[in-house]
Amino acid sequence: MKKIEAIIKPFKLEDVREALMEIGVTGLTATEVKGFGRQKGHTELYRGAEYVVDFIPKVKLEIGVDDGLVDACVEAIIKAARTGKIGDGKIFVSDMERAIRIRTGEENSDAL
């Protein structure tokens, strides 16, 4: 089992969710986050004063999948989230040792 974490632009969330549903992903967690990478921040004007926005709003997706579905998930996220501009995001894939469905006690692949 693997855990896929993807940081994407907020307006791409629905596109990514639909792309994942099409390949059989049955659930994910989305969290509003802020951060920066190469995109850095930007300046904005508010009531005549200029200020720097260091952290850019993003959405972090967390998805638990079986090993066989990892590549399809990564490709679906890339295809749906890519705009071709700086700040499209990142995807991290890591091993997931154990998963438990709280309601039923099912474990690992059965819990996903």
Short mmCIF file of C-alpha atoms in Angstrom, two decimals:
data_model
loop_
_atom_site.label_atom_id
_atom_site.label_comp_id
_atom_site.label_asym_id
_atom_site.label_seq_id
_atom_site.Cartn_x
_atom_site.Cartn_y
_atom_site.Cartn_z
CA MET A 1 0.00 0.00 0.00
CA LYS A 2 1.10 3.54 -0.70
CA LYS A 3 0.12 6.98 0.49
CA ILE A 4 0.00 9.63 -2.21
CA GLU A 5 0.16 13.25 -1.12
CA ALA A 6 -0.42 15.88 -3.79
CA ILE A 7 -0.20 19.63 -3.40
CA ILE A 8 -2.27 21.30 -6.11
CA LYS A 9 -3.84 24.63 -7.04
CA PRO A 10 -7.25 25.01 -5.35
CA PHE A 11 -9.21 25.52 -8.57
CA LYS A 12 -7.95 22.15 -9.86
CA LEU A 13 -9.43 20.14 -6.97
CA GLU A 14 -12.64 19.12 -8.72
CA ASP A 15 -10.79 18.13 -11.92
CA VAL A 16 -8.38 15.96 -9.94
CA ARG A 17 -11.19 14.38 -7.90
CA GLU A 18 -13.07 13.45 -11.08
CA ALA A 19 -9.93 12.03 -12.71
CA LEU A 20 -9.25 9.86 -9.64
CA MET A 21 -12.85 8.64 -9.48
CA GLU A 22 -12.61 7.57 -13.14
CA ILE A 23 -9.70 5.23 -12.37
CA GLY A 24 -11.39 3.68 -9.34
CA VAL A 25 -10.17 5.73 -6.37
CA THR A 26 -13.01 5.59 -3.86
CA GLY A 27 -11.88 8.19 -1.35
CA LEU A 28 -9.45 10.96 -0.58
CA THR A 29 -8.84 13.68 1.97
CA ALA A 30 -8.45 17.30 0.91
CA THR A 31 -7.03 19.99 3.19
CA GLU A 32 -6.59 23.69 2.54
CA VAL A 33 -2.94 24.53 3.12
CA LYS A 34 -0.51 27.38 2.45
CA GLY A 35 3.06 27.13 1.30
CA PHE A 36 5.67 28.19 -1.19
CA GLY A 37 8.28 26.66 -3.42
CA ARG A 38 9.79 28.06 -6.58
CA GLN A 39 6.64 30.11 -7.05
CA LYS A 40 7.68 32.15 -4.00
CA GLY A 41 5.22 34.77 -2.93
CA HIS A 42 3.81 37.79 -4.66
CA THR A 43 2.89 41.37 -3.81
CA GLU A 44 -0.65 42.61 -3.53
CA LEU A 45 -2.20 46.01 -3.08
CA TYR A 46 -4.67 46.48 -0.22
CA ARG A 47 -6.14 49.88 0.64
CA GLY A 48 -3.30 51.62 -1.11
CA ALA A 49 -0.57 49.70 0.71
CA GLU A 50 1.58 47.08 -0.96
CA TYR A 51 2.33 43.93 1.00
CA VAL A 52 4.02 40.61 0.31
CA VAL A 53 2.10 37.36 0.38
CA ASP A 54 4.73 34.75 1.26
CA PHE A 55 2.48 31.70 1.47
CA ILE A 56 0.33 30.72 -1.49
CA PRO A 57 -3.03 28.95 -0.88
CA LYS A 58 -2.97 25.32 -2.07
CA VAL A 59 -4.92 22.10 -1.52
CA LYS A 60 -3.24 19.01 -0.13
CA LEU A 61 -4.73 15.67 -1.17
CA GLU A 62 -4.02 12.46 0.73
CA ILE A 63 -4.92 9.17 -0.90
CA GLY A 64 -4.29 5.61 0.27
CA VAL A 65 -4.06 3.09 -2.58
CA ASP A 66 -2.89 -0.43 -3.35
CA ASP A 67 0.52 -0.67 -5.00
CA GLY A 68 -1.03 -1.52 -8.38
CA LEU A 69 -2.97 1.72 -8.55
CA VAL A 70 -0.11 4.12 -7.72
CA ASP A 71 1.09 4.87 -11.26
CA ALA A 72 -2.44 5.41 -12.56
CA CYS A 73 -3.17 7.78 -9.66
CA VAL A 74 0.00 9.78 -10.21
CA GLU A 75 -0.71 10.08 -13.94
CA ALA A 76 -4.35 11.09 -13.31
CA ILE A 77 -3.28 13.80 -10.85
CA ILE A 78 -0.61 15.14 -13.20
CA LYS A 79 -2.98 15.24 -16.16
CA ALA A 80 -5.80 16.91 -14.23
CA ALA A 81 -3.72 19.38 -12.17
CA ARG A 82 -1.23 20.59 -14.77
CA THR A 83 -1.62 24.14 -16.08
CA GLY A 84 1.91 24.44 -17.40
CA LYS A 85 2.61 27.43 -15.18
CA ILE A 86 4.79 27.70 -12.11
CA GLY A 87 3.07 26.54 -8.91
CA ASP A 88 1.23 23.51 -10.34
CA GLY A 89 2.33 21.54 -7.27
CA LYS A 90 4.08 18.37 -6.20
CA ILE A 91 3.24 14.72 -5.65
CA PHE A 92 4.84 12.59 -2.93
CA VAL A 93 4.49 8.80 -2.77
CA SER A 94 5.42 6.93 0.40
CA ASP A 95 4.94 3.48 1.87
CA MET A 96 1.92 2.99 4.08
CA GLU A 97 2.52 0.33 6.69
CA ARG A 98 -1.03 -0.22 7.90
CA ALA A 99 -4.57 1.06 7.36
CA ILE A 100 -7.59 0.35 9.57
CA ARG A 101 -11.24 1.17 8.93
CA ILE A 102 -12.47 2.31 12.34
CA ARG A 103 -16.13 1.32 11.84
CA THR A 104 -15.53 -2.32 10.84
CA GLY A 105 -11.98 -3.06 11.94
CA GLU A 106 -11.01 -4.03 8.39
CA GLU A 107 -7.31 -3.68 7.74
CA ASN A 108 -4.95 -2.79 4.92
CA SER A 109 -6.36 -3.22 1.38
CA ASP A 110 -9.80 -4.06 2.75
CA ALA A 111 -9.81 -0.78 4.66
CA LEU A 112 -9.00 1.32 1.60
#
